[in-house]
Amino acid sequence: MENGNHKDVPDNANEHCPGTESEDAGKSDACAGCPNQEACASAPKGPDPDLVAIAERMGTVKHKILILSGKGGVGKSTFSAQLSFALAAMDHQVGLLDIDICGPSIPKMLGLEGQEIHQSNLGWSPVYVDSIGVMSIGFMLPDPDDAVIWRGPRKNGIIKQFLKDVYWGEIDFLVVDAPPGTSDEHISIVQFLKETGIDGAIIVTTPQQVSLIDVRKEVSFCKKVGIQVLGVVENMSGLCQPVSDFKYMKPSKIGEEQEDVTDWAMSVMKEKAPELLDLLACSEVFDSSGGGAARMCVEMGVPFLGKVPLDPKLCKAAEEGKSCFVGDESGVSAPALSAIIKKLLNNNTFA
């Protein structure tokens, strides 16, 4: 078999690749040294009877959106949580599925730590907050500090269970928060959901090249498996907060402790230039001289959804499991996120 003759043969596969759906995938002599060998060996093979059960479950879900990131720590789970809060506030019925098996942070970001999954005659029931149904392996751990040390097949198994055994009911959106990278969990979620229709993926990055290098791989992954890239979000796009929220320190010599002069600085501003207290102070945290996510999107031919500044109020909302769009939690990031979500929903996919 020559590479490219079959749709289940990756572009970077070895010659005579048996195909990702073959029983010999990852195990034949031709697989030796292939970069896909481990993922292919652990991925489900051949016709899967559970796909029928998954299709039945997903039949009550109108739209399915994957949230991906090539690099860890870019704020993908924060975006997933706040997207779910925003959709629920628009009176949509929302499900949030956390398939980050080794690092489940969604329970924390939805304020649901310590909750447990309950079984009903319809299947597993999600844990609910603000009309958002949430499912995560984090609800199954006896101790939140327990490490999940699983190989690929077991990860695939729990993702399949989430899809075929969880009763979501009639919902408008299922937001799937995936781990960083393009490994077992990503291959599984695409294989399990593809026949039921995936609307597309939102890819989250930060502005610097070290993140964008990995995000380019994520875009390539989506193109290879036939998943539409709904857009890229540049998160942590500079630090931005009110001048009055800053702490002011007096420069010190090496080895000496810095002196906090916040009270003095605030009193001077109030007396001499009170109008400064109404300004926002913004600073580049990551190097974006390479053009950031916007330039990458042009080069790779995918939509750019917008930038979200690094906002302490958004960080606080995530820590406390709250929406950043309401009350005192609303900061400079909330308008940016709102604009991105509005742009997303204007996509013809959701018409």
XYZ file of C-alpha atoms in Angstrom:
351
model
C 0.000 0.000 0.000
C 1.431 3.351 -0.943
C 0.797 6.257 1.404
C -2.061 8.512 0.330
C -4.121 5.768 -1.353
C -6.387 5.472 1.672
C -7.993 8.203 3.731
C -6.903 6.545 7.007
C -3.186 6.821 6.180
C -1.548 9.923 7.772
C 0.529 12.110 5.467
C 3.649 11.579 7.590
C 3.249 7.790 7.844
C 5.898 5.272 6.838
C 5.748 3.546 3.461
C 3.376 0.531 3.442
C 1.389 1.950 6.365
C -1.516 -0.464 7.136
C -3.838 2.459 7.950
C -4.989 3.853 11.275
C -8.151 1.694 11.322
C -6.353 -1.584 10.615
C -5.933 -4.212 13.326
C -2.193 -4.002 12.566
C -2.051 -0.214 13.078
C 0.975 0.599 15.198
C 1.976 -3.079 15.352
C 3.223 -4.111 11.905
C 6.854 -4.022 10.808
C 6.043 -1.032 8.604
C 5.099 0.952 11.736
C 8.574 0.823 13.284
C 9.870 4.352 13.843
C 6.685 6.054 12.594
C 5.808 9.195 14.620
C 2.188 7.964 14.810
C 3.012 4.462 16.061
C 2.023 4.836 19.715
C -1.214 6.714 18.974
C -2.228 4.234 16.257
C -1.508 1.226 18.458
C -3.755 2.521 21.252
C -6.575 3.928 19.105
C -9.783 1.930 18.503
C -9.693 -0.316 15.418
C -12.299 -1.542 12.950
C -16.069 -1.161 13.183
C -17.056 -0.174 16.695
C -20.523 -1.204 17.875
C -20.449 1.524 20.519
C -20.552 4.160 17.773
C -24.256 3.391 17.333
C -24.898 4.130 21.027
C -22.812 7.320 20.778
C -24.776 8.445 17.723
C -28.040 7.935 19.620
C -26.801 9.992 22.583
C -25.471 12.756 20.367
C -28.734 12.883 18.443
C -30.102 15.274 21.078
C -27.106 17.645 20.771
C -27.453 20.357 18.114
C -23.890 21.665 18.004
C -20.554 20.182 19.088
C -17.501 22.423 19.489
C -13.979 21.210 20.338
C -11.698 23.566 22.283
C -8.090 22.740 21.427
C -4.611 24.081 22.073
C -1.229 22.968 20.882
C 0.464 24.265 24.038
C -0.502 23.698 27.652
C -1.148 26.627 29.984
C -2.615 28.979 27.374
C -6.012 29.309 29.075
C -7.971 26.770 27.030
C -10.029 25.510 29.987
C -10.696 29.079 31.123
C -12.018 29.862 27.653
C -14.127 26.676 27.628
C -15.672 27.571 30.984
C -16.408 31.191 30.096
C -17.788 30.214 26.666
C -20.180 27.849 28.456
C -21.239 30.571 30.925
C -21.822 32.991 28.044
C -23.884 30.538 25.993
C -25.986 29.644 29.039
C -26.597 33.361 29.706
C -28.030 33.566 26.162
C -30.627 30.950 27.204
C -28.907 28.138 25.341
C -28.867 24.681 26.898
C -25.174 23.834 27.304
C -23.098 20.769 28.079
C -19.405 20.999 28.967
C -17.360 17.807 28.565
C -13.851 17.718 30.017
C -11.703 15.074 28.267
C -8.439 16.252 29.790
C -8.052 12.970 31.646
C -4.731 13.678 33.372
C -5.380 17.354 34.188
C -9.114 17.921 34.707
C -9.530 21.571 35.703
C -13.131 22.151 34.591
C -14.702 21.201 37.977
C -12.613 23.930 39.623
C -13.428 26.521 36.944
C -17.171 25.858 37.235
C -17.152 25.895 41.046
C -18.036 22.196 41.207
C -15.152 20.699 43.172
C -16.254 17.848 45.413
C -19.360 17.034 43.366
C -20.082 13.467 42.267
C -21.672 11.857 39.224
C -25.050 10.193 39.782
C -26.515 7.249 37.907
C -30.094 7.207 36.645
C -32.107 4.853 34.461
C -31.105 7.073 31.522
C -27.362 6.874 32.241
C -24.824 9.079 33.982
C -26.235 12.475 34.945
C -24.002 15.536 34.441
C -23.332 17.850 37.367
C -25.218 21.122 36.838
C -24.393 24.775 37.505
C -26.290 27.730 35.990
C -28.121 25.302 33.647
C -24.746 24.008 32.343
C -24.353 20.231 32.455
C -20.734 19.318 33.257
C -18.926 15.985 32.976
C -15.317 15.352 33.981
C -13.175 12.584 35.378
C -12.480 15.069 38.161
C -15.863 14.087 39.635
C -14.716 10.449 39.877
C -11.498 10.898 41.822
C -11.678 9.922 45.537
C -9.102 12.634 46.266
C -8.657 15.708 44.014
C -4.890 15.323 44.440
C -4.921 11.802 42.967
C -2.873 11.432 39.789
C -4.528 9.753 36.804
C -1.763 7.536 35.408
C -3.443 5.869 32.445
C -2.239 4.575 29.100
C -4.020 5.375 25.845
C -6.571 2.513 25.756
C -7.958 3.372 29.178
C -8.207 7.054 28.248
C -10.065 6.066 25.089
C -12.399 3.931 27.165
C -13.460 6.695 29.567
C -13.987 9.172 26.707
C -16.207 6.628 24.986
C -18.159 6.152 28.230
C -18.656 9.903 28.566
C -20.112 10.007 25.053
C -22.350 6.930 25.149
C -23.391 6.767 28.825
C -23.946 10.422 29.795
C -27.520 11.622 29.376
C -27.239 15.243 28.222
C -30.865 15.590 27.179
C -31.876 18.112 24.532
C -29.045 20.660 24.443
C -27.960 23.352 22.001
C -24.194 23.158 22.501
C -21.731 20.551 23.715
C -18.391 22.240 24.447
C -15.551 19.698 24.604
C -12.464 20.811 26.521
C -9.516 18.737 25.257
C -5.959 18.457 26.618
C -3.101 20.128 24.740
C -1.524 18.347 21.807
C -2.722 15.925 19.141
C -2.592 12.560 20.895
C -4.892 9.746 22.054
C -7.714 11.885 23.417
C -7.895 13.952 20.231
C -7.880 10.939 17.915
C -10.573 9.266 20.034
C -12.954 12.236 20.260
C -12.754 12.762 16.491
C -13.305 9.075 15.702
C -16.192 8.759 18.144
C -17.957 11.985 17.166
C -17.179 12.461 13.504
C -20.138 10.462 12.197
C -22.490 12.441 14.461
C -21.232 15.772 13.101
C -18.647 18.040 14.747
C -19.320 21.709 13.993
C -15.657 22.547 14.373
C -12.814 23.485 16.683
C -11.732 26.683 18.408
C -7.981 26.812 18.959
C -6.555 28.827 21.857
C -3.019 30.197 21.897
C -0.855 32.890 23.434
C 0.979 35.447 21.217
C 4.561 34.204 21.375
C 6.198 31.959 18.795
C 6.886 29.125 21.258
C 3.111 28.687 21.549
C 2.282 29.343 17.899
C 4.697 26.628 16.760
C 2.540 24.049 18.534
C -0.722 25.707 17.487
C 0.260 25.357 13.838
C 0.435 21.607 14.441
C -3.068 21.744 15.953
C -4.408 23.510 12.852
C -2.731 20.869 10.674
C -4.305 18.129 12.791
C -7.771 19.570 12.264
C -7.236 19.812 8.521
C -5.965 16.218 8.301
C -8.906 14.738 10.209
C -11.477 16.928 8.454
C -12.479 19.157 11.374
C -13.342 22.772 10.495
C -11.302 25.375 12.355
C -13.965 27.820 13.546
C -11.254 30.241 14.584
C -8.217 30.973 16.710
C -8.311 32.958 19.964
C -5.187 34.792 21.145
C -5.388 34.618 24.926
C -3.201 36.518 27.425
C -2.702 39.168 24.765
C -0.997 41.675 27.028
C -1.708 42.531 30.668
C -4.478 45.105 31.002
C -6.014 46.462 34.209
C -7.028 49.790 35.823
C -4.189 51.976 37.058
C -5.815 51.998 40.509
C -5.495 48.194 40.762
C -1.709 48.170 40.475
C 0.725 47.788 43.353
C 3.639 50.241 43.123
C 7.129 49.264 44.256
C 10.262 51.362 44.690
C 13.243 49.984 42.726
C 15.812 48.325 44.985
C 19.406 47.270 44.730
C 20.312 43.649 44.097
C 19.799 41.621 47.252
C 17.527 44.184 48.880
C 13.793 43.809 49.349
C 11.582 46.113 47.300
C 9.629 48.772 49.168
C 5.860 48.989 48.660
C 4.991 52.644 47.904
C 1.419 52.064 46.688
C -0.190 54.366 49.283
C 2.198 57.191 48.395
C 1.736 56.748 44.624
C -2.058 56.655 44.921
C -2.169 59.761 47.089
C 0.031 61.673 44.617
C -2.197 60.652 41.685
C -5.384 61.574 43.546
C -3.973 64.981 44.409
C -2.032 65.860 41.263
C -3.691 63.922 38.424
C -6.917 62.153 39.487
C -7.850 61.568 35.841
C -5.058 58.952 35.675
C -7.071 56.705 37.981
C -9.690 56.220 35.256
C -7.153 54.872 32.756
C -6.263 51.294 31.895
C -2.595 50.334 31.950
C -1.596 47.745 29.327
C 1.698 45.981 28.832
C 2.977 43.245 26.522
C 3.711 40.138 28.596
C 4.665 37.812 25.747
C 6.724 38.702 22.695
C 4.289 39.309 19.831
C 6.795 40.847 17.425
C 6.218 37.915 15.066
C 2.657 39.043 14.424
C 0.976 36.748 16.946
C -2.053 34.595 16.201
C -3.491 37.049 13.651
C -0.519 36.643 11.308
C -0.487 32.863 11.773
C -4.173 32.698 10.806
C -3.496 34.575 7.572
C -0.599 32.255 6.746
C -2.590 29.081 7.488
C -5.899 30.235 6.036
C -8.031 29.981 9.176
C -10.265 32.604 10.864
C -8.937 34.818 13.649
C -11.592 35.374 16.316
C -9.801 37.989 18.423
C -7.615 38.767 21.422
C -8.294 38.403 25.137
C -6.038 40.392 27.502
C -4.477 38.876 30.587
C -6.953 40.190 33.152
C -6.636 39.550 36.918
C -10.437 39.646 37.219
C -10.781 36.849 34.668
C -8.168 34.840 36.568
C -10.084 35.433 39.801
C -13.369 34.362 38.193
C -11.741 31.120 36.999
C -10.283 30.436 40.449
C -13.676 30.959 42.072
C -15.641 29.048 39.438
C -17.714 32.049 38.346
C -18.714 33.805 35.156
C -16.562 36.809 34.265
C -19.547 38.486 32.600
C -21.581 39.363 35.689
C -21.282 41.591 38.743
C -17.965 42.663 40.144
C -16.199 39.829 38.307
C -16.502 41.670 34.985
C -13.174 43.138 33.888
C -11.479 44.182 30.665
C -11.511 40.603 29.377
C -15.303 40.258 29.438
C -15.967 42.659 26.487
C -13.209 40.943 24.486
C -14.674 37.502 25.157
C -18.182 38.743 24.335
C -17.004 40.071 20.966
C -15.284 36.761 20.184
C -18.370 34.713 21.094
C -20.615 37.006 19.027
C -18.275 36.598 16.056
C -18.298 32.832 16.568
C -22.091 32.577 16.641
C -22.358 34.668 13.481
C -20.611 31.810 11.676
C -22.921 30.201 9.123
C -22.335 26.898 10.918
C -24.690 28.029 13.685
C -27.274 29.767 11.477
